[in-house]
């Protein structure tokens, strides 16, 4: 995701150059539910979650609404030890955790932390456990026992090798209980911006500057992680490659270039075809798609474009909405309810103290029937992901 580590380490992963020259996948025309220039509907009609297997249905049916809605939240837990704030949040049984501050945490330490977190917060429904392992500087878990991941520039020189390497990196994650990797970056950085693209290009987090290069590398990374039974996450939809400011540190970030027909969406399409089960939303605004709403609050971006046009049926999640400057003007609870109402499923905050106000806001909003059904649909998607990852068993 586009956050920084505890506001001290700037993110980066790296540029992949010139592997293959396949044509970028074609992107069919989008069908919007609203005319251009109008706001997305507050309570959109969404594609229903696929009918879950018996275990998903049985789990969903036995949970209270409070337990169901908690499944929509992922909170930060330090990789070196479960903090008091994290333990308090875990008592509310969130859907998952993201490991933070893991520069020095060994594999043995992380295993203990994950085991402790599962015992506290996953007794009823086991937690998804996420890590931010792109490669290069964006490798949250770097202690003893974790292989060093090179920058994406090195990763992408041989796509066959990348798939095998991603499987090896994923196996190291799965061995310590991590089931979700918040990678790969599918953003295509505009070559005219390069390092002036603050969220991605400045830190070489991109695989390249054209979809024909990025798409195959994204697919290889996705396939390797899936082979290790770790769920990869495409980010940051519909792309942060055309902006100058970083949504971690700036509000009002607007992409006036990317449209529903932009070739750069082809790298996301490639990742979806490769089987990526999660997509992380950008916190920027895309004036050519929905001028009034940031992507994570936009039905046009999530429903019309991502689900309708690209055919994605998995879990849609936020980037970190806890510390990001792009969300500073949005109340904490509304960050969750607006995202879910617009079509999203899983809310990520590195601040465990955000869980209570978010859960209260979701529960209150669920007094409105349309929102309640949208939230329950999101819960089913999250539980289905857990079942697919072997996290949920009956």
mmCIF file of C-alpha atoms in Angstrom:
data_model
loop_
_atom_site.group_PDB
_atom_site.id
_atom_site.type_symbol
_atom_site.label_atom_id
_atom_site.label_comp_id
_atom_site.label_asym_id
_atom_site.label_seq_id
_atom_site.Cartn_x
_atom_site.Cartn_y
_atom_site.Cartn_z
ATOM 1 C CA UNK A 1 0.000 0.000 0.000
ATOM 2 C CA UNK A 2 1.039 3.613 -0.302
ATOM 3 C CA UNK A 3 1.621 4.217 3.405
ATOM 4 C CA UNK A 4 4.971 4.618 5.176
ATOM 5 C CA UNK A 5 6.248 2.445 7.946
ATOM 6 C CA UNK A 6 5.241 4.095 11.192
ATOM 7 C CA UNK A 7 5.685 7.416 9.402
ATOM 8 C CA UNK A 8 9.456 6.943 9.394
ATOM 9 C CA UNK A 9 10.422 4.730 6.485
ATOM 10 C CA UNK A 10 9.330 5.836 3.021
ATOM 11 C CA UNK A 11 7.952 3.121 0.832
ATOM 12 C CA UNK A 12 9.625 1.832 -2.240
ATOM 13 C CA UNK A 13 9.797 -1.277 -4.289
ATOM 14 C CA UNK A 14 11.235 -1.139 -7.725
ATOM 15 C CA UNK A 15 11.155 -0.639 -11.385
ATOM 16 C CA UNK A 16 10.896 -3.594 -13.682
ATOM 17 C CA UNK A 17 12.242 -2.948 -17.121
ATOM 18 C CA UNK A 18 11.894 -4.505 -20.465
ATOM 19 C CA UNK A 19 10.840 -8.139 -20.054
ATOM 20 C CA UNK A 20 8.847 -9.139 -23.053
ATOM 21 C CA UNK A 21 6.768 -6.967 -25.301
ATOM 22 C CA UNK A 22 3.347 -8.555 -25.197
ATOM 23 C CA UNK A 23 0.500 -6.327 -26.193
ATOM 24 C CA UNK A 24 -1.418 -4.970 -23.226
ATOM 25 C CA UNK A 25 -4.783 -6.693 -22.718
ATOM 26 C CA UNK A 26 -7.687 -4.938 -24.345
ATOM 27 C CA UNK A 27 -10.134 -3.243 -22.004
ATOM 28 C CA UNK A 28 -13.786 -3.216 -23.096
ATOM 29 C CA UNK A 29 -15.910 -0.078 -22.770
ATOM 30 C CA UNK A 30 -17.354 0.678 -19.365
ATOM 31 C CA UNK A 31 -21.054 0.948 -18.753
ATOM 32 C CA UNK A 32 -21.723 3.574 -16.116
ATOM 33 C CA UNK A 33 -24.763 3.638 -13.900
ATOM 34 C CA UNK A 34 -24.792 7.442 -13.914
ATOM 35 C CA UNK A 35 -24.263 10.099 -16.563
ATOM 36 C CA UNK A 36 -20.910 11.831 -16.774
ATOM 37 C CA UNK A 37 -20.371 14.572 -14.248
ATOM 38 C CA UNK A 38 -22.878 13.294 -11.681
ATOM 39 C CA UNK A 39 -22.118 11.767 -8.326
ATOM 40 C CA UNK A 40 -22.124 8.031 -7.796
ATOM 41 C CA UNK A 41 -25.227 6.745 -5.992
ATOM 42 C CA UNK A 42 -24.996 6.638 -2.221
ATOM 43 C CA UNK A 43 -26.441 3.118 -2.012
ATOM 44 C CA UNK A 44 -25.417 1.443 -5.295
ATOM 45 C CA UNK A 45 -26.705 -1.796 -6.676
ATOM 46 C CA UNK A 46 -23.714 -4.138 -6.627
ATOM 47 C CA UNK A 47 -22.874 -7.513 -8.032
ATOM 48 C CA UNK A 48 -23.775 -10.001 -5.352
ATOM 49 C CA UNK A 49 -21.020 -12.057 -3.773
ATOM 50 C CA UNK A 50 -20.786 -15.551 -5.231
ATOM 51 C CA UNK A 51 -22.763 -18.080 -3.235
ATOM 52 C CA UNK A 52 -20.357 -19.443 -0.656
ATOM 53 C CA UNK A 53 -19.763 -23.088 0.212
ATOM 54 C CA UNK A 54 -21.434 -24.684 3.191
ATOM 55 C CA UNK A 55 -18.691 -23.589 5.583
ATOM 56 C CA UNK A 56 -19.060 -19.922 4.598
ATOM 57 C CA UNK A 57 -22.827 -20.061 4.931
ATOM 58 C CA UNK A 58 -22.698 -21.855 8.283
ATOM 59 C CA UNK A 59 -20.136 -19.391 9.638
ATOM 60 C CA UNK A 60 -22.079 -16.368 8.434
ATOM 61 C CA UNK A 61 -25.323 -17.677 9.937
ATOM 62 C CA UNK A 62 -23.884 -18.268 13.403
ATOM 63 C CA UNK A 63 -22.338 -14.815 13.766
ATOM 64 C CA UNK A 64 -24.088 -11.857 15.320
ATOM 65 C CA UNK A 65 -24.268 -8.668 13.261
ATOM 66 C CA UNK A 66 -21.511 -7.173 15.419
ATOM 67 C CA UNK A 67 -19.276 -10.145 14.676
ATOM 68 C CA UNK A 68 -20.162 -10.007 10.988
ATOM 69 C CA UNK A 69 -19.389 -6.317 10.632
ATOM 70 C CA UNK A 70 -16.074 -6.719 12.492
ATOM 71 C CA UNK A 71 -15.047 -9.051 9.661
ATOM 72 C CA UNK A 72 -14.862 -5.980 7.413
ATOM 73 C CA UNK A 73 -11.966 -4.430 9.366
ATOM 74 C CA UNK A 74 -8.205 -5.058 9.311
ATOM 75 C CA UNK A 75 -6.037 -3.402 11.985
ATOM 76 C CA UNK A 76 -2.322 -2.915 12.534
ATOM 77 C CA UNK A 77 -0.396 -5.216 14.876
ATOM 78 C CA UNK A 78 3.350 -4.721 15.467
ATOM 79 C CA UNK A 79 5.309 -7.660 14.093
ATOM 80 C CA UNK A 80 7.649 -7.610 17.094
ATOM 81 C CA UNK A 81 4.928 -8.058 19.708
ATOM 82 C CA UNK A 82 1.198 -7.485 20.142
ATOM 83 C CA UNK A 83 0.750 -4.016 21.622
ATOM 84 C CA UNK A 84 -1.856 -3.174 24.249
ATOM 85 C CA UNK A 85 -3.834 -1.146 21.705
ATOM 86 C CA UNK A 86 -3.714 -4.004 19.219
ATOM 87 C CA UNK A 87 -4.824 -6.507 21.842
ATOM 88 C CA UNK A 88 -7.788 -4.299 22.716
ATOM 89 C CA UNK A 89 -8.785 -4.152 19.039
ATOM 90 C CA UNK A 90 -8.322 -7.901 18.625
ATOM 91 C CA UNK A 91 -10.846 -8.493 21.388
ATOM 92 C CA UNK A 92 -13.482 -7.159 18.948
ATOM 93 C CA UNK A 93 -12.668 -10.025 16.538
ATOM 94 C CA UNK A 94 -11.697 -8.077 13.402
ATOM 95 C CA UNK A 95 -11.481 -9.713 10.018
ATOM 96 C CA UNK A 96 -7.721 -9.497 9.962
ATOM 97 C CA UNK A 97 -4.484 -7.822 10.931
ATOM 98 C CA UNK A 98 -1.634 -6.194 9.060
ATOM 99 C CA UNK A 99 1.829 -6.693 10.501
ATOM 100 C CA UNK A 100 3.679 -3.405 10.981
ATOM 101 C CA UNK A 101 7.155 -2.303 12.122
ATOM 102 C CA UNK A 102 8.725 -5.612 11.155
ATOM 103 C CA UNK A 103 12.209 -4.490 10.131
ATOM 104 C CA UNK A 104 13.939 -6.502 12.855
ATOM 105 C CA UNK A 105 11.322 -9.117 13.703
ATOM 106 C CA UNK A 106 12.565 -12.637 13.062
ATOM 107 C CA UNK A 107 10.432 -15.371 11.545
ATOM 108 C CA UNK A 108 10.231 -17.005 14.979
ATOM 109 C CA UNK A 109 9.016 -13.753 16.561
ATOM 110 C CA UNK A 110 6.439 -13.136 13.843
ATOM 111 C CA UNK A 111 5.137 -16.682 14.248
ATOM 112 C CA UNK A 112 4.593 -16.043 17.964
ATOM 113 C CA UNK A 113 2.859 -12.722 17.256
ATOM 114 C CA UNK A 114 0.535 -14.268 14.688
ATOM 115 C CA UNK A 115 -0.260 -17.171 17.020
ATOM 116 C CA UNK A 116 -1.024 -14.755 19.856
ATOM 117 C CA UNK A 117 -3.181 -12.551 17.635
ATOM 118 C CA UNK A 118 -5.140 -15.542 16.371
ATOM 119 C CA UNK A 119 -5.722 -16.752 19.924
ATOM 120 C CA UNK A 120 -7.060 -13.335 20.955
ATOM 121 C CA UNK A 121 -8.998 -12.232 17.890
ATOM 122 C CA UNK A 122 -9.521 -15.308 15.776
ATOM 123 C CA UNK A 123 -11.088 -17.806 18.125
ATOM 124 C CA UNK A 124 -14.525 -17.582 16.458
ATOM 125 C CA UNK A 125 -13.379 -16.808 12.900
ATOM 126 C CA UNK A 126 -9.627 -16.996 12.192
ATOM 127 C CA UNK A 127 -7.951 -13.770 11.115
ATOM 128 C CA UNK A 128 -6.547 -12.905 7.735
ATOM 129 C CA UNK A 129 -2.902 -11.984 8.339
ATOM 130 C CA UNK A 130 -1.451 -9.461 5.890
ATOM 131 C CA UNK A 131 2.074 -8.236 5.241
ATOM 132 C CA UNK A 132 3.430 -5.601 2.871
ATOM 133 C CA UNK A 133 6.072 -7.513 0.892
ATOM 134 C CA UNK A 134 6.663 -5.904 -2.482
ATOM 135 C CA UNK A 135 10.457 -6.067 -2.504
ATOM 136 C CA UNK A 136 13.293 -3.593 -2.224
ATOM 137 C CA UNK A 137 12.526 -0.996 0.439
ATOM 138 C CA UNK A 138 8.927 -2.123 0.680
ATOM 139 C CA UNK A 139 9.496 -5.289 2.635
ATOM 140 C CA UNK A 140 7.819 -5.039 6.027
ATOM 141 C CA UNK A 141 9.221 -8.358 7.290
ATOM 142 C CA UNK A 142 13.003 -8.278 6.980
ATOM 143 C CA UNK A 143 14.324 -10.041 10.077
ATOM 144 C CA UNK A 144 16.108 -13.355 10.375
ATOM 145 C CA UNK A 145 14.358 -16.116 8.474
ATOM 146 C CA UNK A 146 12.859 -13.913 5.767
ATOM 147 C CA UNK A 147 14.511 -13.932 2.339
ATOM 148 C CA UNK A 148 15.625 -10.561 1.032
ATOM 149 C CA UNK A 149 13.459 -9.539 -1.897
ATOM 150 C CA UNK A 150 15.202 -7.512 -4.602
ATOM 151 C CA UNK A 151 13.661 -4.485 -6.180
ATOM 152 C CA UNK A 152 11.034 -5.018 -8.816
ATOM 153 C CA UNK A 153 13.531 -3.883 -11.432
ATOM 154 C CA UNK A 154 15.533 -7.034 -10.698
ATOM 155 C CA UNK A 155 12.430 -9.181 -10.187
ATOM 156 C CA UNK A 156 11.053 -8.473 -13.636
ATOM 157 C CA UNK A 157 14.079 -9.331 -15.754
ATOM 158 C CA UNK A 158 12.892 -12.910 -16.085
ATOM 159 C CA UNK A 159 9.162 -13.479 -15.670
ATOM 160 C CA UNK A 160 9.607 -17.246 -15.342
ATOM 161 C CA UNK A 161 12.106 -16.618 -12.592
ATOM 162 C CA UNK A 162 9.814 -14.057 -11.002
ATOM 163 C CA UNK A 163 7.033 -16.589 -10.659
ATOM 164 C CA UNK A 164 9.369 -19.052 -8.973
ATOM 165 C CA UNK A 165 10.857 -16.375 -6.722
ATOM 166 C CA UNK A 166 7.419 -15.102 -5.720
ATOM 167 C CA UNK A 167 6.450 -18.642 -4.776
ATOM 168 C CA UNK A 168 9.552 -18.903 -2.590
ATOM 169 C CA UNK A 169 8.901 -15.523 -0.966
ATOM 170 C CA UNK A 170 5.280 -16.481 -0.452
ATOM 171 C CA UNK A 171 6.242 -19.774 1.183
ATOM 172 C CA UNK A 172 8.296 -17.861 3.759
ATOM 173 C CA UNK A 173 5.238 -15.751 4.531
ATOM 174 C CA UNK A 174 2.890 -18.716 4.776
ATOM 175 C CA UNK A 175 5.337 -20.474 7.121
ATOM 176 C CA UNK A 176 4.830 -17.734 9.734
ATOM 177 C CA UNK A 177 1.058 -17.571 9.288
ATOM 178 C CA UNK A 178 0.772 -14.737 6.755
ATOM 179 C CA UNK A 179 -2.081 -15.417 4.325
ATOM 180 C CA UNK A 180 -2.314 -12.111 2.397
ATOM 181 C CA UNK A 181 0.463 -10.163 0.691
ATOM 182 C CA UNK A 182 -0.312 -6.523 -0.099
ATOM 183 C CA UNK A 183 1.500 -6.765 -3.419
ATOM 184 C CA UNK A 184 2.082 -6.491 -6.355
ATOM 185 C CA UNK A 185 1.926 -2.858 -7.424
ATOM 186 C CA UNK A 186 0.092 -2.827 -10.757
ATOM 187 C CA UNK A 187 0.407 0.929 -11.287
ATOM 188 C CA UNK A 188 1.938 2.037 -14.593
ATOM 189 C CA UNK A 189 4.020 5.167 -14.005
ATOM 190 C CA UNK A 190 3.885 7.786 -16.720
ATOM 191 C CA UNK A 191 7.418 7.947 -18.178
ATOM 192 C CA UNK A 192 7.095 11.730 -18.446
ATOM 193 C CA UNK A 193 6.733 11.849 -14.648
ATOM 194 C CA UNK A 194 9.224 9.210 -13.568
ATOM 195 C CA UNK A 195 10.552 10.107 -10.123
ATOM 196 C CA UNK A 196 8.225 13.111 -9.998
ATOM 197 C CA UNK A 197 5.470 10.578 -9.385
ATOM 198 C CA UNK A 198 5.681 10.762 -5.591
ATOM 199 C CA UNK A 199 3.741 7.659 -4.464
ATOM 200 C CA UNK A 200 5.351 5.143 -6.818
ATOM 201 C CA UNK A 201 7.950 6.404 -9.289
ATOM 202 C CA UNK A 202 9.923 8.364 -6.699
ATOM 203 C CA UNK A 203 10.674 5.112 -4.883
ATOM 204 C CA UNK A 204 10.819 2.769 -7.895
ATOM 205 C CA UNK A 205 7.817 0.739 -6.743
ATOM 206 C CA UNK A 206 6.548 0.170 -10.287
ATOM 207 C CA UNK A 207 7.337 -2.752 -12.602
ATOM 208 C CA UNK A 208 7.616 -0.385 -15.542
ATOM 209 C CA UNK A 209 6.191 2.497 -17.517
ATOM 210 C CA UNK A 210 4.000 0.651 -20.025
ATOM 211 C CA UNK A 211 1.247 -1.963 -19.629
ATOM 212 C CA UNK A 212 2.996 -4.428 -21.940
ATOM 213 C CA UNK A 213 5.847 -4.643 -19.436
ATOM 214 C CA UNK A 214 3.893 -4.292 -16.207
ATOM 215 C CA UNK A 215 1.018 -6.670 -16.971
ATOM 216 C CA UNK A 216 3.091 -9.854 -17.468
ATOM 217 C CA UNK A 217 5.242 -9.081 -14.422
ATOM 218 C CA UNK A 218 2.138 -8.529 -12.305
ATOM 219 C CA UNK A 219 0.703 -11.837 -13.520
ATOM 220 C CA UNK A 220 3.924 -13.713 -12.718
ATOM 221 C CA UNK A 221 4.044 -12.293 -9.184
ATOM 222 C CA UNK A 222 0.363 -13.150 -8.640
ATOM 223 C CA UNK A 223 0.832 -16.712 -9.896
ATOM 224 C CA UNK A 224 3.859 -17.282 -7.674
ATOM 225 C CA UNK A 225 2.134 -16.038 -4.533
ATOM 226 C CA UNK A 226 -0.937 -18.114 -5.287
ATOM 227 C CA UNK A 227 1.264 -21.184 -5.740
ATOM 228 C CA UNK A 228 2.514 -20.580 -2.187
ATOM 229 C CA UNK A 229 -1.093 -20.308 -0.953
ATOM 230 C CA UNK A 230 -0.710 -16.606 -0.165
ATOM 231 C CA UNK A 231 -3.355 -14.233 -1.517
ATOM 232 C CA UNK A 232 -1.771 -11.416 -3.578
ATOM 233 C CA UNK A 233 -3.321 -7.946 -3.754
ATOM 234 C CA UNK A 234 -3.334 -5.709 -6.826
ATOM 235 C CA UNK A 235 -2.793 -2.039 -5.988
ATOM 236 C CA UNK A 236 -3.615 0.868 -6.224
ATOM 237 C CA UNK A 237 -6.705 0.736 -8.458
ATOM 238 C CA UNK A 238 -7.230 2.422 -10.880
ATOM 239 C CA UNK A 239 -3.570 3.433 -10.639
ATOM 240 C CA UNK A 240 -1.319 6.027 -9.028
ATOM 241 C CA UNK A 241 1.064 6.391 -11.947
ATOM 242 C CA UNK A 242 -0.300 9.715 -13.249
ATOM 243 C CA UNK A 243 -0.176 11.847 -10.088
ATOM 244 C CA UNK A 244 2.557 13.940 -8.537
ATOM 245 C CA UNK A 245 1.499 13.935 -4.883
ATOM 246 C CA UNK A 246 1.407 11.045 -2.439
ATOM 247 C CA UNK A 247 -1.973 10.448 -0.783
ATOM 248 C CA UNK A 248 -0.114 9.472 2.397
ATOM 249 C CA UNK A 249 1.019 13.060 2.843
ATOM 250 C CA UNK A 250 -1.316 15.223 0.747
ATOM 251 C CA UNK A 251 -5.030 15.795 0.485
ATOM 252 C CA UNK A 252 -6.855 16.638 -2.717
ATOM 253 C CA UNK A 253 -4.750 14.396 -4.975
ATOM 254 C CA UNK A 254 -6.402 14.324 -8.417
ATOM 255 C CA UNK A 255 -5.572 12.243 -11.477
ATOM 256 C CA UNK A 256 -6.945 14.102 -14.499
ATOM 257 C CA UNK A 257 -5.462 11.668 -17.036
ATOM 258 C CA UNK A 258 -6.658 8.143 -16.234
ATOM 259 C CA UNK A 259 -10.011 7.262 -17.762
ATOM 260 C CA UNK A 260 -12.136 4.149 -17.990
ATOM 261 C CA UNK A 261 -10.485 3.357 -21.319
ATOM 262 C CA UNK A 262 -6.866 3.971 -20.272
ATOM 263 C CA UNK A 263 -4.404 1.310 -21.470
ATOM 264 C CA UNK A 264 -2.758 1.404 -18.028
ATOM 265 C CA UNK A 265 -5.742 -0.535 -16.666
ATOM 266 C CA UNK A 266 -4.429 -3.494 -18.643
ATOM 267 C CA UNK A 267 -1.948 -4.372 -15.900
ATOM 268 C CA UNK A 268 -4.812 -4.724 -13.414
ATOM 269 C CA UNK A 269 -6.712 -6.819 -15.958
ATOM 270 C CA UNK A 270 -3.672 -9.091 -16.278
ATOM 271 C CA UNK A 271 -3.499 -9.549 -12.517
ATOM 272 C CA UNK A 272 -7.206 -10.334 -12.325
ATOM 273 C CA UNK A 273 -6.861 -12.937 -15.070
ATOM 274 C CA UNK A 274 -3.941 -14.459 -13.178
ATOM 275 C CA UNK A 275 -6.247 -14.983 -10.205
ATOM 276 C CA UNK A 276 -5.555 -12.130 -7.789
ATOM 277 C CA UNK A 277 -8.281 -12.412 -5.120
ATOM 278 C CA UNK A 278 -7.910 -8.869 -3.722
ATOM 279 C CA UNK A 279 -7.682 -5.390 -5.192
ATOM 280 C CA UNK A 280 -6.609 -2.373 -3.116
ATOM 281 C CA UNK A 281 -8.170 0.977 -3.958
ATOM 282 C CA UNK A 282 -6.347 4.241 -4.480
ATOM 283 C CA UNK A 283 -7.273 7.189 -2.251
ATOM 284 C CA UNK A 284 -6.897 9.703 -5.099
ATOM 285 C CA UNK A 285 -9.724 11.207 -7.146
ATOM 286 C CA UNK A 286 -10.051 10.425 -10.881
ATOM 287 C CA UNK A 287 -11.753 13.309 -12.625
ATOM 288 C CA UNK A 288 -12.310 11.457 -15.901
ATOM 289 C CA UNK A 289 -14.113 8.604 -14.125
ATOM 290 C CA UNK A 290 -15.836 10.163 -11.103
ATOM 291 C CA UNK A 291 -14.990 13.823 -10.488
ATOM 292 C CA UNK A 292 -16.807 14.010 -7.166
ATOM 293 C CA UNK A 293 -15.536 10.996 -5.245
ATOM 294 C CA UNK A 294 -12.156 9.563 -4.316
ATOM 295 C CA UNK A 295 -11.709 6.101 -5.799
ATOM 296 C CA UNK A 296 -12.329 4.292 -2.527
ATOM 297 C CA UNK A 297 -15.674 6.125 -2.190
ATOM 298 C CA UNK A 298 -16.713 5.761 -5.822
ATOM 299 C CA UNK A 299 -19.319 3.320 -7.095
ATOM 300 C CA UNK A 300 -18.255 4.153 -10.634
ATOM 301 C CA UNK A 301 -14.692 3.065 -9.955
ATOM 302 C CA UNK A 302 -15.477 -0.033 -7.897
ATOM 303 C CA UNK A 303 -18.749 -1.279 -9.374
ATOM 304 C CA UNK A 304 -18.859 0.020 -12.945
ATOM 305 C CA UNK A 305 -15.164 -0.212 -13.723
ATOM 306 C CA UNK A 306 -13.543 -2.826 -11.479
ATOM 307 C CA UNK A 307 -16.414 -5.275 -11.113
ATOM 308 C CA UNK A 308 -18.463 -4.486 -14.211
ATOM 309 C CA UNK A 309 -15.805 -3.850 -16.803
ATOM 310 C CA UNK A 310 -12.830 -5.817 -15.559
ATOM 311 C CA UNK A 311 -15.002 -8.599 -14.130
ATOM 312 C CA UNK A 312 -13.371 -8.701 -10.696
ATOM 313 C CA UNK A 313 -15.379 -10.784 -8.232
ATOM 314 C CA UNK A 314 -13.006 -10.919 -5.274
ATOM 315 C CA UNK A 315 -12.473 -8.704 -2.220
ATOM 316 C CA UNK A 316 -12.053 -4.951 -2.693
ATOM 317 C CA UNK A 317 -10.051 -3.341 0.104
ATOM 318 C CA UNK A 318 -8.800 0.102 1.056
ATOM 319 C CA UNK A 319 -5.264 1.312 1.340
ATOM 320 C CA UNK A 320 -4.452 2.448 4.883
ATOM 321 C CA UNK A 321 -7.220 4.854 5.860
ATOM 322 C CA UNK A 322 -5.867 5.483 9.342
ATOM 323 C CA UNK A 323 -2.844 7.720 8.798
ATOM 324 C CA UNK A 324 -3.321 8.853 5.184
ATOM 325 C CA UNK A 325 -3.522 12.632 4.719
ATOM 326 C CA UNK A 326 -5.929 12.091 1.827
ATOM 327 C CA UNK A 327 -8.580 10.999 4.351
ATOM 328 C CA UNK A 328 -7.881 13.603 7.029
ATOM 329 C CA UNK A 329 -11.088 15.528 6.296
ATOM 330 C CA UNK A 330 -13.269 12.408 6.505
ATOM 331 C CA UNK A 331 -14.380 11.294 9.989
ATOM 332 C CA UNK A 332 -12.903 7.942 10.987
ATOM 333 C CA UNK A 333 -16.224 6.097 11.022
ATOM 334 C CA UNK A 334 -17.259 7.557 7.677
ATOM 335 C CA UNK A 335 -14.075 6.251 6.080
ATOM 336 C CA UNK A 336 -15.492 2.776 6.619
ATOM 337 C CA UNK A 337 -19.170 3.397 5.890
ATOM 338 C CA UNK A 338 -18.621 5.426 2.713
ATOM 339 C CA UNK A 339 -16.280 2.779 1.337
ATOM 340 C CA UNK A 340 -18.680 -0.073 2.060
ATOM 341 C CA UNK A 341 -21.716 1.817 0.754
ATOM 342 C CA UNK A 342 -19.931 2.503 -2.542
ATOM 343 C CA UNK A 343 -19.122 -1.179 -3.078
ATOM 344 C CA UNK A 344 -16.003 -1.976 -1.022
ATOM 345 C CA UNK A 345 -15.488 -4.928 1.285
ATOM 346 C CA UNK A 346 -12.457 -4.707 3.589
ATOM 347 C CA UNK A 347 -11.259 -1.590 5.438
ATOM 348 C CA UNK A 348 -7.588 -1.398 6.412
ATOM 349 C CA UNK A 349 -6.196 0.879 9.118
ATOM 350 C CA UNK A 350 -2.790 0.588 10.729
ATOM 351 C CA UNK A 351 -4.229 2.329 13.788
ATOM 352 C CA UNK A 352 -5.920 -0.268 16.028
ATOM 353 C CA UNK A 353 -7.756 2.507 17.870
ATOM 354 C CA UNK A 354 -9.783 3.149 14.700
ATOM 355 C CA UNK A 355 -11.600 -0.164 15.049
ATOM 356 C CA UNK A 356 -14.125 0.972 17.670
ATOM 357 C CA UNK A 357 -15.388 4.107 15.868
ATOM 358 C CA UNK A 358 -15.473 2.262 12.555
ATOM 359 C CA UNK A 359 -17.405 -0.657 13.984
ATOM 360 C CA UNK A 360 -19.869 1.692 15.680
ATOM 361 C CA UNK A 361 -20.367 3.606 12.445
ATOM 362 C CA UNK A 362 -20.983 0.450 10.410
ATOM 363 C CA UNK A 363 -23.425 -0.876 12.982
ATOM 364 C CA UNK A 364 -25.329 2.426 13.046
ATOM 365 C CA UNK A 365 -25.408 2.683 9.261
ATOM 366 C CA UNK A 366 -26.757 -0.867 9.083
ATOM 367 C CA UNK A 367 -30.020 0.468 10.478
ATOM 368 C CA UNK A 368 -30.697 1.453 6.866
ATOM 369 C CA UNK A 369 -31.704 -1.724 4.948
ATOM 370 C CA UNK A 370 -29.770 -1.025 1.743
ATOM 371 C CA UNK A 371 -26.535 -0.431 3.640
ATOM 372 C CA UNK A 372 -27.133 -3.489 5.820
ATOM 373 C CA UNK A 373 -27.475 -5.715 2.767
ATOM 374 C CA UNK A 374 -24.383 -4.173 1.153
ATOM 375 C CA UNK A 375 -22.380 -4.774 4.340
ATOM 376 C CA UNK A 376 -23.577 -8.360 4.637
ATOM 377 C CA UNK A 377 -22.630 -8.971 1.020
ATOM 378 C CA UNK A 378 -19.132 -7.696 1.862
ATOM 379 C CA UNK A 379 -18.938 -10.035 4.852
ATOM 380 C CA UNK A 380 -19.758 -12.996 2.609
ATOM 381 C CA UNK A 381 -16.936 -12.007 0.260
ATOM 382 C CA UNK A 382 -14.451 -11.802 3.135
ATOM 383 C CA UNK A 383 -15.531 -15.165 4.531
ATOM 384 C CA UNK A 384 -15.299 -16.685 1.060
ATOM 385 C CA UNK A 385 -11.721 -15.403 0.756
ATOM 386 C CA UNK A 386 -10.916 -16.926 4.139
ATOM 387 C CA UNK A 387 -12.334 -20.262 3.043
ATOM 388 C CA UNK A 388 -10.386 -20.133 -0.218
ATOM 389 C CA UNK A 389 -7.159 -19.410 1.673
ATOM 390 C CA UNK A 390 -7.697 -22.280 4.103
ATOM 391 C CA UNK A 391 -8.161 -19.834 6.959
ATOM 392 C CA UNK A 392 -11.795 -20.750 7.540
ATOM 393 C CA UNK A 393 -12.561 -24.411 8.136
ATOM 394 C CA UNK A 394 -15.685 -26.081 9.473
#
